[in-house]
């Protein structure tokens, strides 16, 4: 299964979560491949205590290397596919390249593939997020992070629905409105109403898609217990406006040793396996396996 980890903005600890979760899954006996899919801003290797590998996603997409050629065996036990952030144009891969990459990942002999996506709402990021079997959004309690996380999930859901509706030209006006920032749907019920006016049966399909669209949420860099209230407010907002299920997977406390570990290129998870932070990562792993099951 492919696990996509995204965030609405940078600086919320998404890469730390991705790398730590991959190491935790591997430690639990699940063979795991970690992929730096932050196209244009690749730096996940730093969280593995690893220098930039000689080959990455570019070599598979543009230089025609096989996927197995670009998989690196790291000292922390997790196999790794590096990004290619310093290659001109790599941030703008085509739909064909994206689909080919995902298909090849699904053919690998791993139990899980963790994809660390770039921050923001580019088409590539959102489409890779939607192609994953398990979807996780990382955020912290800062107002900007909360706002951007909501915006990301809304865009991802609307993009998912837009791609389905674009198969039939009779929904052209609905899709035009979806792409119009000033006139877009403030909540998903209004979208479904417009679809129902064109075709009630398709509106039923859309309701089913929305009901099945499940996202896991991880709150990172938690300093105070009261910050956990963000979980419940965020869950309420998503249910009210987007009608989707959000699974609270857990939180990661603030730990000043994390940034120090990255600076020293010593993976935190391996350096402090008995820490409270590592225990929280294990809990997130177990909650992901239990709650983000395939429908």
mmCIF file of N, CA, C and O in Angstrom, residues 34 63 107 137 147 167 211 294:
data_model
loop_
_atom_site.group_PDB
_atom_site.id
_atom_site.type_symbol
_atom_site.label_atom_id
_atom_site.label_comp_id
_atom_site.label_asym_id
_atom_site.label_seq_id
_atom_site.Cartn_x
_atom_site.Cartn_y
_atom_site.Cartn_z
ATOM 1 N N UNK A 34 10.854 4.152 1.423
ATOM 2 C CA UNK A 34 10.618 5.575 1.648
ATOM 3 C C UNK A 34 10.965 6.332 0.377
ATOM 4 O O UNK A 34 12.051 6.144 -0.183
ATOM 5 N N UNK A 63 15.884 9.686 -17.382
ATOM 6 C CA UNK A 63 17.091 9.018 -17.874
ATOM 7 C C UNK A 63 16.841 7.536 -18.172
ATOM 8 O O UNK A 63 17.752 6.807 -18.556
ATOM 9 N N UNK A 107 4.301 -2.217 -7.898
ATOM 10 C CA UNK A 107 4.824 -3.528 -8.298
ATOM 11 C C UNK A 107 6.024 -3.966 -7.458
ATOM 12 O O UNK A 107 6.509 -5.080 -7.617
ATOM 13 N N UNK A 137 -2.220 13.883 6.535
ATOM 14 C CA UNK A 137 -1.842 15.295 6.508
ATOM 15 C C UNK A 137 -1.192 15.641 7.842
ATOM 16 O O UNK A 137 -1.754 15.372 8.905
ATOM 17 N N UNK A 147 -5.020 26.579 8.710
ATOM 18 C CA UNK A 147 -5.692 27.098 7.510
ATOM 19 C C UNK A 147 -5.183 26.409 6.251
ATOM 20 O O UNK A 147 -5.965 25.997 5.387
ATOM 21 N N UNK A 167 -14.828 13.468 -17.125
ATOM 22 C CA UNK A 167 -15.022 12.418 -18.129
ATOM 23 C C UNK A 167 -16.267 12.669 -18.981
ATOM 24 O O UNK A 167 -16.423 12.074 -20.044
ATOM 25 N N UNK A 211 -17.966 10.082 1.063
ATOM 26 C CA UNK A 211 -18.068 9.252 2.268
ATOM 27 C C UNK A 211 -16.854 8.343 2.441
ATOM 28 O O UNK A 211 -16.467 8.012 3.560
ATOM 29 N N UNK A 294 -8.266 -0.005 3.928
ATOM 30 C CA UNK A 294 -8.923 0.147 2.628
ATOM 31 C C UNK A 294 -10.393 -0.220 2.742
ATOM 32 O O UNK A 294 -10.756 -1.163 3.431
#
